[in-house]
Structures are given as C-alpha cells and as structure tokens.
Coordinates of C-alpha atoms in Angstrom, one line a residue:
M27 CA -72.4 -26.3 -58.0
I28 CA -75.3 -26.6 -55.6
L29 CA -72.9 -26.1 -52.7
K30 CA -71.5 -22.9 -54.2
S31 CA -75.1 -21.5 -54.8
S32 CA -76.0 -22.2 -51.2
M33 CA -72.9 -20.5 -49.8
L34 CA -73.6 -17.4 -52.0
K35 CA -77.1 -17.4 -50.7
Y36 CA -76.2 -17.5 -47.1
T37 CA -73.5 -14.9 -47.5
F38 CA -75.9 -12.5 -49.1
I39 CA -78.5 -12.9 -46.3
I40 CA -75.8 -12.4 -43.5
G41 CA -74.4 -9.2 -45.2
F42 CA -77.9 -7.8 -45.6
S43 CA -78.7 -8.4 -42.0
V44 CA -75.5 -6.6 -40.8
L45 CA -76.4 -3.7 -43.1
S46 CA -79.8 -3.6 -41.6
I47 CA -78.5 -3.5 -38.1
N48 CA -76.1 -0.7 -38.9
T49 CA -78.9 1.2 -40.6
F50 CA -81.2 0.7 -37.6
A51 CA -78.6 2.1 -35.3
Q52 CA -78.8 5.4 -37.2
V53 CA -82.5 5.9 -36.7
D54 CA -83.5 9.2 -35.0
T55 CA -85.3 8.0 -31.9
T56 CA -86.5 11.6 -31.0
K57 CA -89.2 11.5 -33.7
T58 CA -92.4 9.5 -33.6
P59 CA -93.0 7.5 -36.8
D60 CA -96.4 7.8 -38.5
S61 CA -98.3 4.6 -38.5
N62 CA -99.8 5.3 -41.9
T63 CA -96.4 6.0 -43.5
Q64 CA -93.2 4.1 -43.8
Q65 CA -90.7 4.6 -40.9
A66 CA -88.2 7.4 -41.8
T67 CA -84.5 6.8 -41.6
T68 CA -82.4 10.0 -40.8
I69 CA -78.7 10.5 -39.9
E70 CA -77.7 12.9 -37.0
E71 CA -75.9 16.0 -38.0
V72 CA -72.2 16.3 -37.0
E73 CA -70.9 19.9 -36.5
V74 CA -67.2 20.3 -37.3
I75 CA -65.7 23.1 -35.2
R76 CA -62.1 23.1 -36.7
D77 CA -60.0 20.9 -38.9
Y78 CA -58.1 18.1 -37.2
R79 CA -54.4 19.0 -36.7
P80 CA -52.1 16.3 -35.3
I81 CA -49.8 17.9 -32.7
L82 CA -46.9 16.1 -31.1
A83 CA -46.0 16.7 -27.5
D84 CA -42.6 18.1 -26.7
A85 CA -41.4 14.8 -25.2
V86 CA -41.7 12.9 -28.5
K87 CA -40.4 15.5 -30.9
I88 CA -37.1 14.7 -32.6
R89 CA -34.9 17.8 -32.3
R90 CA -32.2 16.7 -34.7
S91 CA -32.0 17.7 -38.3
P92 CA -32.0 14.8 -40.7
S93 CA -28.7 13.7 -42.2
L94 CA -28.9 14.3 -46.0
S95 CA -25.7 12.4 -46.7
D96 CA -26.2 9.3 -48.9
T97 CA -23.5 7.3 -47.1
R98 CA -24.4 3.6 -46.7
T99 CA -23.1 1.9 -43.6
F100 CA -21.1 -1.2 -44.1
Q101 CA -23.2 -4.3 -44.0
P102 CA -21.2 -7.4 -43.2
S103 CA -21.9 -10.6 -44.8
L104 CA -23.2 -12.9 -42.1
N105 CA -22.8 -16.7 -42.3
Y106 CA -24.9 -18.9 -40.1
N107 CA -24.0 -22.5 -39.3
I108 CA -27.3 -24.1 -38.5
V109 CA -26.9 -27.5 -37.0
D110 CA -29.2 -30.0 -38.7
K111 CA -29.7 -32.1 -35.6
R112 CA -32.7 -33.1 -33.5
L113 CA -32.6 -31.5 -30.0
N114 CA -33.4 -33.8 -27.1
F115 CA -35.2 -31.9 -24.4
P116 CA -35.2 -33.8 -21.1
S117 CA -38.3 -33.9 -19.0
G118 CA -36.6 -32.5 -15.9
M119 CA -34.2 -29.6 -15.2
G120 CA -30.6 -30.9 -14.9
Q121 CA -27.8 -29.5 -12.7
L122 CA -26.0 -26.6 -14.3
T123 CA -22.2 -27.1 -14.6
I124 CA -19.6 -24.3 -14.1
Q125 CA -18.0 -23.3 -17.3
E126 CA -14.3 -22.5 -17.2
L127 CA -13.5 -19.0 -18.3
Q128 CA -10.7 -18.4 -20.8
S129 CA -7.9 -16.4 -19.3
G130 CA -8.1 -12.7 -20.2
R131 CA -4.4 -12.2 -20.5
P132 CA -2.9 -15.6 -21.6
D133 CA 0.1 -13.8 -23.2
I134 CA 1.2 -12.1 -19.9
M135 CA 0.0 -14.4 -17.1
T136 CA 2.9 -16.9 -17.2
N137 CA 4.0 -19.5 -14.6
N138 CA 7.7 -19.4 -15.0
Y139 CA 10.5 -16.9 -15.4
A140 CA 14.3 -16.7 -15.5
K141 CA 16.5 -13.7 -14.8
L142 CA 20.1 -12.9 -15.4
G143 CA 21.9 -9.7 -14.5
I144 CA 25.4 -8.2 -13.9
G145 CA 26.5 -4.9 -12.3
N146 CA 29.3 -3.0 -10.6
F147 CA 31.0 -4.4 -7.5
N148 CA 31.4 -7.6 -9.5
T149 CA 27.7 -8.3 -9.1
I150 CA 26.2 -11.4 -10.7
L151 CA 22.6 -12.2 -10.4
G152 CA 20.8 -15.4 -11.6
E153 CA 17.3 -16.5 -10.7
V154 CA 14.8 -19.1 -12.0
Y155 CA 11.3 -20.0 -10.9
V156 CA 9.3 -22.8 -12.4
N157 CA 5.6 -23.6 -11.4
T158 CA 3.1 -26.1 -12.7
G159 CA 0.5 -23.4 -13.1
T160 CA -3.0 -22.8 -11.9
A161 CA -4.2 -26.3 -11.6
D162 CA -7.4 -27.0 -9.6
I163 CA -6.2 -29.6 -7.1
Y164 CA -2.4 -29.5 -7.1
Q165 CA 0.5 -27.1 -7.5
A166 CA 4.3 -27.7 -7.5
G167 CA 7.3 -25.6 -8.2
F168 CA 11.0 -25.1 -8.0
Y169 CA 13.1 -21.9 -7.5
A170 CA 16.9 -21.1 -7.4
K171 CA 18.7 -17.8 -6.9
H172 CA 22.3 -16.7 -6.8
L173 CA 23.6 -13.2 -5.9
G174 CA 27.3 -12.3 -5.4
Q175 CA 28.9 -8.9 -4.8
K176 CA 32.4 -7.8 -3.8
G177 CA 33.2 -4.3 -2.4
D178 CA 36.4 -2.2 -2.3
L179 CA 37.5 -3.2 1.2
E180 CA 39.5 -6.3 1.8
G181 CA 37.1 -9.1 2.5
Q182 CA 34.0 -7.0 1.7
K183 CA 32.1 -9.7 -0.2
F184 CA 28.7 -11.2 -0.1
S185 CA 27.3 -14.4 -1.6
E186 CA 23.8 -15.7 -1.3
Q187 CA 22.3 -18.9 -2.7
N188 CA 18.7 -20.1 -2.3
I189 CA 17.1 -23.3 -3.7
G190 CA 13.9 -25.0 -2.9
V191 CA 11.0 -27.2 -4.0
F192 CA 7.4 -26.7 -2.9
G193 CA 4.0 -28.3 -3.5
K194 CA 0.4 -28.2 -2.6
R195 CA -2.4 -30.8 -3.0
I196 CA -6.1 -30.0 -2.4
M197 CA -8.1 -32.9 -1.2
D198 CA -11.9 -33.0 -0.6
A199 CA -11.6 -32.4 3.1
F200 CA -8.2 -30.8 3.6
T201 CA -5.2 -29.3 1.9
L202 CA -1.6 -30.5 2.1
K203 CA 1.4 -28.1 1.6
G204 CA 5.1 -28.7 1.8
E205 CA 8.5 -27.1 1.1
V206 CA 12.1 -28.2 1.3
G207 CA 15.0 -26.0 0.6
Y208 CA 18.6 -24.8 1.3
N209 CA 19.9 -21.3 2.0
R210 CA 23.5 -20.3 2.1
F211 CA 25.0 -16.9 2.9
G212 CA 28.7 -16.2 2.8
T213 CA 30.7 -13.1 3.9
A214 CA 33.9 -12.2 5.8
F215 CA 34.8 -10.2 8.9
Y216 CA 35.8 -7.2 6.9
G217 CA 35.3 -4.7 9.7
Y218 CA 37.1 -1.4 9.0
I219 CA 38.7 0.1 12.1
P220 CA 40.4 3.4 11.1
E221 CA 42.9 3.3 14.1
T222 CA 44.3 -0.1 13.2
Y223 CA 43.5 -0.7 9.5
A224 CA 47.1 0.2 8.5
E225 CA 48.0 -3.3 9.6
A226 CA 47.8 -6.0 6.9
V227 CA 44.9 -8.2 8.0
T228 CA 43.2 -10.9 6.0
P229 CA 39.6 -11.2 7.2
E230 CA 38.3 -14.7 8.0
N231 CA 35.4 -16.0 6.0
Q232 CA 32.0 -16.7 7.5
T233 CA 29.5 -19.0 5.9
F234 CA 26.0 -19.9 7.1
S235 CA 24.2 -23.0 5.8
D236 CA 20.5 -23.5 6.5
F237 CA 18.7 -26.7 5.3
Y238 CA 15.0 -26.6 6.1
L239 CA 11.7 -28.4 5.5
S240 CA 8.1 -27.7 6.4
G241 CA 4.7 -29.3 5.9
E242 CA 1.1 -28.3 6.7
L243 CA -2.3 -29.9 6.8
L244 CA -5.2 -27.5 6.7
K245 CA -8.9 -28.3 6.8
N246 CA -10.9 -27.0 3.8
Y247 CA -14.0 -24.9 4.2
D248 CA -17.1 -27.1 4.1
P249 CA -20.6 -25.5 4.0
Q250 CA -22.1 -28.6 5.6
D251 CA -19.5 -28.6 8.4
D252 CA -18.2 -25.0 8.7
D253 CA -18.3 -25.0 12.5
V254 CA -15.1 -27.0 13.0
S255 CA -11.6 -25.9 11.7
Y256 CA -8.2 -27.3 12.3
S257 CA -4.6 -27.3 11.1
L258 CA -1.3 -29.2 11.8
K259 CA 2.1 -27.9 10.8
A260 CA 5.6 -29.2 11.2
D261 CA 8.9 -27.4 10.7
A262 CA 12.5 -28.5 10.9
Y263 CA 15.9 -27.0 10.1
L264 CA 19.7 -27.7 10.4
F265 CA 21.7 -24.5 10.7
S266 CA 25.5 -24.2 10.9
D267 CA 28.3 -21.6 10.4
A268 CA 32.0 -21.8 9.5
F269 CA 33.1 -22.2 13.2
N270 CA 31.5 -25.5 14.2
A271 CA 28.4 -23.8 15.6
K272 CA 25.3 -25.9 14.9
E273 CA 21.6 -25.5 15.7
N274 CA 19.0 -28.3 15.0
S275 CA 15.3 -27.6 15.5
F276 CA 12.1 -29.5 15.1
A277 CA 8.7 -27.8 15.8
I278 CA 5.2 -29.0 15.5
S279 CA 2.1 -26.8 16.0
G280 CA -1.6 -26.9 15.4
Y281 CA -5.0 -25.4 16.3
L282 CA -8.5 -26.6 16.7
N283 CA -11.6 -24.3 16.6
K284 CA -15.2 -25.1 17.2
T285 CA -18.0 -22.7 16.4
I286 CA -21.1 -22.7 18.6
Q287 CA -23.6 -20.1 17.5
A288 CA -22.1 -16.7 18.4
F289 CA -18.9 -17.9 20.0
N290 CA -15.9 -20.1 19.3
L291 CA -13.9 -22.5 21.5
G292 CA -10.4 -23.3 20.5
A293 CA -6.8 -23.8 21.3
N294 CA -3.4 -23.3 19.8
V295 CA -0.6 -25.7 20.8
S296 CA 3.0 -26.0 19.8
A297 CA 6.3 -27.7 20.8
D298 CA 9.7 -26.4 19.6
L299 CA 12.7 -28.7 20.4
T300 CA 16.1 -27.1 19.7
T301 CA 19.7 -28.1 20.3
V302 CA 22.5 -25.6 20.1
K303 CA 26.1 -26.8 19.8
A304 CA 29.2 -24.6 19.8
T305 CA 32.9 -25.1 20.3
D306 CA 32.8 -24.8 24.1
Y307 CA 29.2 -25.8 25.0
S308 CA 26.1 -27.7 24.1
Q309 CA 22.6 -26.4 25.1
Q310 CA 19.0 -27.5 24.9
N311 CA 16.4 -24.9 24.2
N312 CA 12.8 -26.4 24.2
I313 CA 9.6 -24.4 24.4
V314 CA 6.1 -25.9 24.8
R315 CA 3.1 -23.6 24.4
L316 CA -0.7 -24.0 25.0
N317 CA -3.1 -21.3 24.3
P318 CA -6.8 -22.1 25.0
Y319 CA -9.3 -19.3 24.1
I320 CA -13.0 -18.5 23.8
R321 CA -14.1 -16.0 21.1
F322 CA -17.3 -14.0 20.8
Q323 CA -17.9 -12.8 17.3
G324 CA -20.7 -10.9 15.7
D325 CA -21.3 -8.8 12.5
N326 CA -19.4 -5.8 13.9
Y327 CA -17.3 -7.1 16.8
K328 CA -14.9 -9.8 17.9
L329 CA -13.7 -10.5 21.5
T330 CA -11.2 -13.1 22.4
L331 CA -10.4 -14.2 26.0
G332 CA -7.8 -16.8 26.9
A333 CA -4.5 -17.7 28.5
N334 CA -1.0 -18.5 27.2
F335 CA 0.8 -21.3 29.1
V336 CA 4.6 -21.5 28.1
A337 CA 7.1 -23.9 29.5
E338 CA 10.8 -23.6 28.8
S339 CA 13.6 -26.1 29.2
N340 CA 17.2 -25.0 28.7
D341 CA 19.9 -24.4 31.3
T342 CA 17.2 -23.5 33.7
S343 CA 13.6 -24.5 33.4
R344 CA 10.8 -22.0 33.9
T345 CA 7.0 -21.9 33.4
N346 CA 5.0 -18.8 32.6
L347 CA 1.3 -18.2 32.5
F348 CA 0.2 -15.1 30.6
P349 CA -3.2 -13.5 30.1
F350 CA -4.5 -13.2 26.6
A351 CA -7.3 -10.9 25.5
D352 CA -8.0 -8.8 22.4
F353 CA -11.0 -7.2 20.8
E354 CA -12.0 -5.6 17.5
L355 CA -15.0 -3.3 17.0
D356 CA -16.3 -1.7 13.7
V357 CA -16.9 1.9 14.5
V358 CA -17.8 2.7 10.9
P359 CA -18.4 -0.6 9.1
Q360 CA -16.0 -1.1 6.2
F361 CA -14.2 2.2 7.0
A362 CA -12.9 2.2 10.6
S363 CA -12.4 -0.4 13.3
I364 CA -10.7 0.0 16.7
F365 CA -8.8 -2.9 18.2
G366 CA -6.7 -3.6 21.3
G367 CA -5.5 -6.2 23.6
V368 CA -3.2 -7.5 26.3
K369 CA -1.0 -10.6 26.1
G370 CA 2.3 -12.2 27.0
D371 CA 4.6 -14.7 25.4
V372 CA 8.1 -16.1 25.1
T373 CA 10.1 -15.4 22.0
K374 CA 12.7 -17.9 21.0
T375 CA 16.3 -16.7 20.6
S376 CA 18.3 -18.8 18.1
L377 CA 21.5 -18.7 16.2
R378 CA 19.5 -18.7 13.0
T379 CA 17.6 -15.5 13.8
L380 CA 20.6 -13.8 15.2
A381 CA 22.7 -14.5 12.1
Q382 CA 20.0 -13.2 9.9
D383 CA 20.1 -9.9 11.7
N384 CA 23.9 -9.7 12.1
P385 CA 26.1 -12.1 10.1
F386 CA 29.2 -11.0 11.9
L387 CA 28.6 -13.1 15.0
N388 CA 31.4 -14.3 17.3
E389 CA 31.8 -17.9 18.4
N390 CA 30.1 -19.4 21.5
I391 CA 27.0 -17.2 21.5
N392 CA 25.0 -17.5 24.7
I393 CA 21.3 -18.3 24.2
N394 CA 18.5 -16.9 26.3
N395 CA 14.9 -16.6 25.3
M396 CA 13.2 -13.2 25.5
V397 CA 10.1 -12.9 27.7
D398 CA 7.2 -10.5 27.1
R399 CA 5.9 -10.1 30.6
L400 CA 3.2 -7.6 29.5
H401 CA 2.3 -6.5 26.0
I402 CA -0.5 -3.9 25.7
F403 CA -1.6 -2.5 22.4
A404 CA -4.5 -0.5 20.9
G405 CA -5.2 1.2 17.6
V406 CA -7.4 1.8 14.7
K407 CA -7.5 0.4 11.1
G408 CA -9.6 0.6 8.1
N409 CA -9.9 2.2 4.7
L410 CA -11.3 5.3 3.1
G411 CA -12.8 3.9 0.0
A412 CA -11.1 1.3 -2.2
T413 CA -7.9 3.4 -2.7
F414 CA -6.7 4.2 0.8
G415 CA -6.0 1.7 3.6
Y416 CA -4.5 2.5 7.0
K417 CA -3.5 1.1 10.3
A418 CA -2.2 2.8 13.5
K419 CA -1.2 1.1 16.7
F420 CA 0.3 2.2 20.1
F421 CA 2.0 -0.4 22.3
Y422 CA 3.8 -0.9 25.6
R423 CA 5.9 -3.9 26.4
K424 CA 7.7 -5.1 29.6
I425 CA 10.5 -7.4 28.7
E426 CA 13.1 -9.7 30.2
D427 CA 16.3 -10.9 28.5
M428 CA 16.1 -8.6 25.5
P429 CA 19.1 -9.6 23.2
L430 CA 21.5 -6.9 22.1
F431 CA 24.6 -6.9 19.9
V432 CA 27.9 -5.5 21.2
N433 CA 31.4 -5.5 19.8
N434 CA 33.7 -8.1 21.3
T435 CA 36.4 -6.6 23.5
S436 CA 39.3 -8.7 22.0
D437 CA 38.2 -8.5 18.4
P438 CA 35.9 -5.5 17.7
T439 CA 35.1 -6.8 14.3
R440 CA 33.0 -9.6 15.8
F441 CA 29.8 -9.3 17.8
D442 CA 28.7 -10.9 21.0
V443 CA 25.1 -11.1 22.3
I444 CA 24.3 -9.8 25.7
Y445 CA 20.9 -9.6 27.4
D446 CA 19.2 -6.8 29.3
Q447 CA 17.7 -8.8 32.2
G448 CA 14.9 -6.5 33.2
I449 CA 14.1 -8.3 36.4
D450 CA 14.6 -5.8 39.3
E451 CA 13.9 -2.8 37.1
A452 CA 11.7 -3.7 34.2
T453 CA 12.9 -3.2 30.7
S454 CA 10.2 -1.5 28.7
I455 CA 9.6 -0.5 25.1
S456 CA 6.8 1.9 24.2
G457 CA 6.0 3.3 20.8
F458 CA 3.8 3.7 17.7
E459 CA 3.4 1.7 14.5
G460 CA 1.7 3.0 11.4
E461 CA 1.0 1.7 7.9
I462 CA -0.8 3.1 4.9
N463 CA -1.4 1.9 1.3
V464 CA -2.6 4.3 -1.4
R465 CA -3.7 3.4 -4.9
V466 CA -3.4 6.7 -6.6
S467 CA -4.8 5.3 -9.9
Q468 CA -5.0 2.0 -11.7
T469 CA -1.3 2.2 -12.5
V470 CA 0.2 3.8 -9.3
N471 CA 0.4 2.2 -5.9
I472 CA 2.2 3.7 -2.9
G473 CA 2.8 2.1 0.6
G474 CA 4.5 3.3 3.7
K475 CA 5.4 2.2 7.3
I476 CA 6.7 4.0 10.4
N477 CA 8.0 2.6 13.7
L478 CA 8.7 4.8 16.7
S479 CA 10.2 3.2 19.8
E480 CA 11.4 4.4 23.2
Y481 CA 13.6 2.1 25.2
K482 CA 14.0 2.1 29.0
L483 CA 16.6 -0.5 30.0
S484 CA 17.5 -1.9 33.4
T485 CA 21.1 -3.1 33.1
E486 CA 22.4 -1.5 29.9
E487 CA 23.0 2.1 29.2
E488 CA 21.5 2.1 25.7
A489 CA 19.6 -0.2 23.4
W490 CA 22.6 -1.0 21.3
F491 CA 22.1 -0.7 17.5
M492 CA 18.3 -0.4 17.9
P493 CA 16.9 2.8 16.3
A494 CA 14.2 4.9 17.7
V495 CA 12.8 5.7 14.3
R496 CA 12.3 3.6 11.2
I497 CA 10.4 4.8 8.1
S498 CA 10.0 2.9 4.8
S499 CA 8.1 3.5 1.7
D500 CA 7.7 1.8 -1.6
A501 CA 6.0 2.6 -4.9
R502 CA 5.1 0.8 -8.2
I503 CA 4.1 2.6 -11.4
N504 CA 2.8 0.9 -14.5
I505 CA 3.5 3.5 -17.1
S506 CA 2.2 1.2 -19.9
Q507 CA 1.8 -2.4 -20.6
K508 CA 5.5 -2.5 -21.4
V509 CA 7.1 -0.1 -18.9
F510 CA 7.2 -0.6 -15.1
L511 CA 8.9 1.5 -12.4
T512 CA 9.6 0.7 -8.8
G513 CA 11.0 2.7 -5.9
E514 CA 12.0 2.2 -2.2
V515 CA 13.0 4.6 0.5
F516 CA 14.3 3.5 3.9
F517 CA 15.2 5.7 6.8
N518 CA 17.0 4.4 9.9
G519 CA 17.3 6.7 12.9
E520 CA 20.3 7.3 15.0
T521 CA 21.6 4.3 17.0
S522 CA 24.2 3.8 19.7
A523 CA 27.2 1.4 19.9
R524 CA 29.1 0.3 23.0
Y525 CA 32.5 1.6 22.1
L526 CA 36.0 0.6 23.4
D527 CA 39.2 2.3 22.1
P528 CA 41.1 -0.4 20.3
L529 CA 44.5 1.3 20.9
I530 CA 44.3 1.1 24.7
D531 CA 45.2 -2.1 26.6
Y532 CA 42.7 -2.1 29.4
A533 CA 43.3 -4.0 32.7
G534 CA 40.6 -4.9 35.1
E535 CA 37.2 -3.3 34.6
I536 CA 36.8 -2.0 31.0
P537 CA 35.4 1.6 30.8
Y538 CA 33.0 1.4 27.9
S539 CA 31.7 4.6 26.2
V540 CA 28.8 5.3 23.9
R541 CA 29.5 6.1 20.2
K542 CA 26.5 7.5 18.2
M543 CA 25.9 5.9 14.8
P544 CA 24.4 8.5 12.4
A545 CA 21.0 8.1 10.8
F546 CA 21.0 7.1 7.2
V547 CA 18.7 7.0 4.2
N548 CA 18.7 4.3 1.6
I549 CA 17.0 4.9 -1.8
N550 CA 16.5 2.2 -4.4
A551 CA 14.9 2.4 -7.8
G552 CA 14.1 -0.1 -10.6
A553 CA 12.7 -0.2 -14.1
E554 CA 11.6 -2.9 -16.4
Y555 CA 10.8 -2.8 -20.1
R556 CA 8.9 -5.7 -21.7
I557 CA 10.2 -6.1 -25.3
T558 CA 7.8 -8.9 -26.0
N559 CA 5.4 -10.9 -23.9
Q560 CA 8.2 -13.2 -23.0
F561 CA 11.4 -11.1 -23.1
G562 CA 12.2 -8.0 -21.1
I563 CA 15.1 -6.0 -19.8
F564 CA 15.5 -4.6 -16.2
V565 CA 17.7 -2.3 -14.2
Q566 CA 17.9 -2.0 -10.4
A567 CA 19.9 0.8 -8.8
N568 CA 20.6 0.6 -5.0
N569 CA 21.9 3.2 -2.6
L570 CA 21.3 6.1 -5.0
L571 CA 22.8 8.6 -2.4
N572 CA 26.1 6.6 -2.5
D573 CA 26.2 6.7 1.3
T574 CA 28.4 4.0 2.8
Y575 CA 26.5 4.0 6.0
Q576 CA 27.1 1.7 9.0
E577 CA 24.3 -0.4 10.4
Y578 CA 26.8 -2.0 12.7
L579 CA 30.0 -0.4 14.0
Y580 CA 33.0 -0.8 11.7
Y581 CA 31.0 -2.3 8.9
P582 CA 30.3 0.2 6.1
R583 CA 27.9 -0.9 3.4
L584 CA 28.3 -0.9 -0.3
G585 CA 27.9 2.5 -2.1
F586 CA 25.9 3.1 -5.2
N587 CA 25.5 -0.2 -7.1
V588 CA 23.4 -1.0 -10.2
I589 CA 22.3 -4.4 -11.7
G590 CA 21.0 -4.8 -15.2
G591 CA 20.0 -7.7 -17.3
L592 CA 17.4 -9.8 -19.1
N593 CA 14.3 -11.7 -17.9
Y594 CA 12.3 -14.3 -19.7
S595 CA 8.8 -15.5 -18.9
F596 CA 7.6 -18.8 -20.1

C-alpha cells in the first residue's frame, strides 16, 4: 500500500513538471513582466489563411474506376506441414552441393527406339537403337539396321545391314570411347545397256563386308592443369568383296598440345598400315604422318604455323614435306570472322572408300594415293544473330594421282579406277563452297550447301563422273508436339563419262568418246505423327520427281519410292 502511494506521488510530480515546461514554452517573451504582479502567460495568435485541402500529385492518383462487383476470389485451403524438429546450425559455412534437376520432358526424352516399315519396290526397313541413357560417368549402346529394296530391272536390288556396339567411360583424368561393328552391302551388276540388253543376262551379285573397331583415349579438361591436352586413337577394319578382294588396315593416331601463355606447341602424329589383296596381286599401302605446329591465339585471332611430313610405302616409296599455315581473325566479334591457309597432304585411296562411292567396282583395282601438292583456301564465316549462320570459302588445289571411275572396256557394267597423274602439267581444282543454316522460328530449321568446282586435268580429257555443281538443302518443321515434317533437295550438275560403243569390236588403240550425263534433282520428304509419347507412325517418300537418273553410266536409280511404318520409343 505504501509502495502504491509513493508511485502515485512521483507520477503526479513528473506530470506536473512536464505541464509546467510546456506552459513555459508558450510564454510571450516580447513582453516585460511586472515585478509587482504575477508573470502573465499568453499564447501566440495563429492566422489561418485557408482551409487545409489534401491534394494528391498526378503520379499517385489511381485512374481506374473501382469494381463494384461483389465477386469473391477463390481462396484455396492451404495446408502446412511444419516439421517438429530441432535444426542444427553448424558454426561454419559448408560446401554447397549441386542439386540434380528433374528432366523437363521425361515423357519425350527417351534413350531407345525401334522402327519397322515397308514400301514399294519390296522395301523392308527395320531398325533398333538401345542406349543406357544419360549416366554421369558411363554410356553404352547397341544398334542394328536392315534395309532391302528390289527394282524393276533384272538384278536391280540393294540390301544393307549395320550392327554395332559402342561405349564411353569418363574417368577423373581422361575419357575412354570405343565401338565395334559390322556393315554389309549387297547389290548386283545390273547395268542397263540399251544396245545389248535384248540378250538374256543374269547379273552377278556383289557383296561388301566391313568389320571395324575403334577406340579413343581423350584427356578431360582440368582447371588446375588446362595447359596440356592429348588424345590417342586406334582404328582397324577388315574389308572384302564377293571376288576375293580384301583390305586390312590398322591405324593409330594422336596429338599432344602444350599451352604457354599466348601460344601453343603441339604435334599430330599418325601411322596407317594397310594391306590390299586381290586375285592377281598383293600390295602394301602404308602412310606415316608427322605434323608439328606452333599456334598463337588471342581473344580475336588464331594463327597456326607448322609443317606436314608424310612418308608413303607401297609399290614405290616416297616422302613429302608440305607447309602448313592457317589463320582466323574476328572482324566483327561473334558475327563475322575471316580465315584462310595453305597446306598439303596425302589422301589415302582404299578399296573401302572406292566401294562406298561406287559399288560396281571391277576386280584387281590398282591403288595409288592422291597427293595435294598445294591447297590454298580463304573465306568468311559467322552468324547474323542466333537464327542465321553462314560459311563461304574459296579454294585452289594442285593434285597428283586423282582417282577417276571409268567403264571397263570388256564389260561396261563394271568400273575400273584410273589416275590423272598431274606431274608434267599439274592437275588443279578451283572452286567455291558455301553453307548456311537458318532458324526461321522455334519450329522451322532450314540448311543448305553449295559446291562449285572447275577441273583442269593433265592426262584425262574430263573429270569423269565428277560434277561441277552440287547443291543440297534440308528442312525440318515441328508443326506441333505430335507432327513433324522433313524435306531434302539435292541437285547434281552435269557430268561426263568415258564412252565406248559396245557394238563395235575395236582393235588396237580404242577411240574413246565423251558422253554427257544429264543433271538431276532428287527431292525427298518425310512426316511423323506421334500417337502417344511412345508410339508413332512415319512415312518417307524418296525421288518425288520419279526421275530414274544415272549417277554412273548404265546404272539408273530407283524411281519414286515410299516407306511407311511404326516407331516405338522406350
């Protein structure tokens, strides 16, 4: 009780003091108080000019009429799961771990697919691809394909099979990749010669078998040791045809590069050991290559200087030393770069590559490697924004032993390989190469290439079956998430064939003539409709113009053909 009285007393004294102070602050100091009278307390007069009117600036006015509707927005019922757990806060900051993102399209991004289709010309298509997926440190897969067709001419048939297994393993310091597979291609010498086709002829079958394997070791990028890079690769194949021709090859190659401030020191080295066996001969074709270089590189430029040492060992051994230099300069960074260079090299000629270009080869093909004595090129490349990329290049080449296909004199349906020597009078090829890629929208992509070449030969009259103009274009359109369209256009310019009248029995020197092979256009189109995320139907139409053009003399191609079927993703 005493405590409460004391508190009330002190509170009264403090309040009275504050009131006295406030009152003292309102004393008119302009008047002198009378000593005989009590000090007067007056309040200054305040003159009000106008009433206070709150005015908002234009910037804060709301220029919308209020909505008078009495519609209540939906208010979801929220449930909270509060963890009744004591949180342990460590004293230090721990290392943040990378969180794996969930795939945005798990229903479409699949690793495996199977395809089955049929079409005219007795076409049967089967294909399967299996992959382990997007694992962090390893990947493995298997693929197999079969395509068979049969045309209207006797022996006009094609059969192709591919099968392979591949894998990749990412280690801490390097990555290992490997592949082993088998390719088979079968056809027949169905060459159509109008002057003699009345005779009953059963074309012989031709089959190419190609068993191959490859492996590669590649150094991974290391921020602590990014100034050294290297790789090592090995390739081998066993190739054969239906007439006892065999080609065995083993090649090993690698490179080493060391970065020292603004320039790189490095070298490429390779050895290709090949043996060719035919009915009438056996030949070694070995090529060893060493290419040391020094490269100066900055933010907007790159200059490489070096040499290319190539040693050949076959019927006759020869050694070549070529200069090697190229540059690249950003004229407008990220939009335009100019490039150019000069180099020389030896290109291996093999039964394998010849058969891929022309499967109607004769027996006992002679093998000579092609030599680029001088190869000069210059051009520009870049992009105009994110939707248009381009590249244009001019080139000039001086060549020795350029391989050419010609019809055999005894059997025009088979092709021999001859070589334009280009020693006394240099064989040269000059031309232009261009490439563009346009993304019209998020769903439309268009690409195109053009090759223009001019040939000047030393021993042959024409560059047999080699066109001066080649133009190709492709497009892909995603109409929706279920419908996809593709298209391809290929133009091959006029070519020349070394012609010999098959009805004349020539004696002594054979008087060859030139037969012009017309230019042709090949147009292909395809469509796919995805029924579900796993199942879809497709159709592929080839040679829409139904032009049985001839890429090689006496060998017309299939006309309009279409393949349709089902595909399954899993």
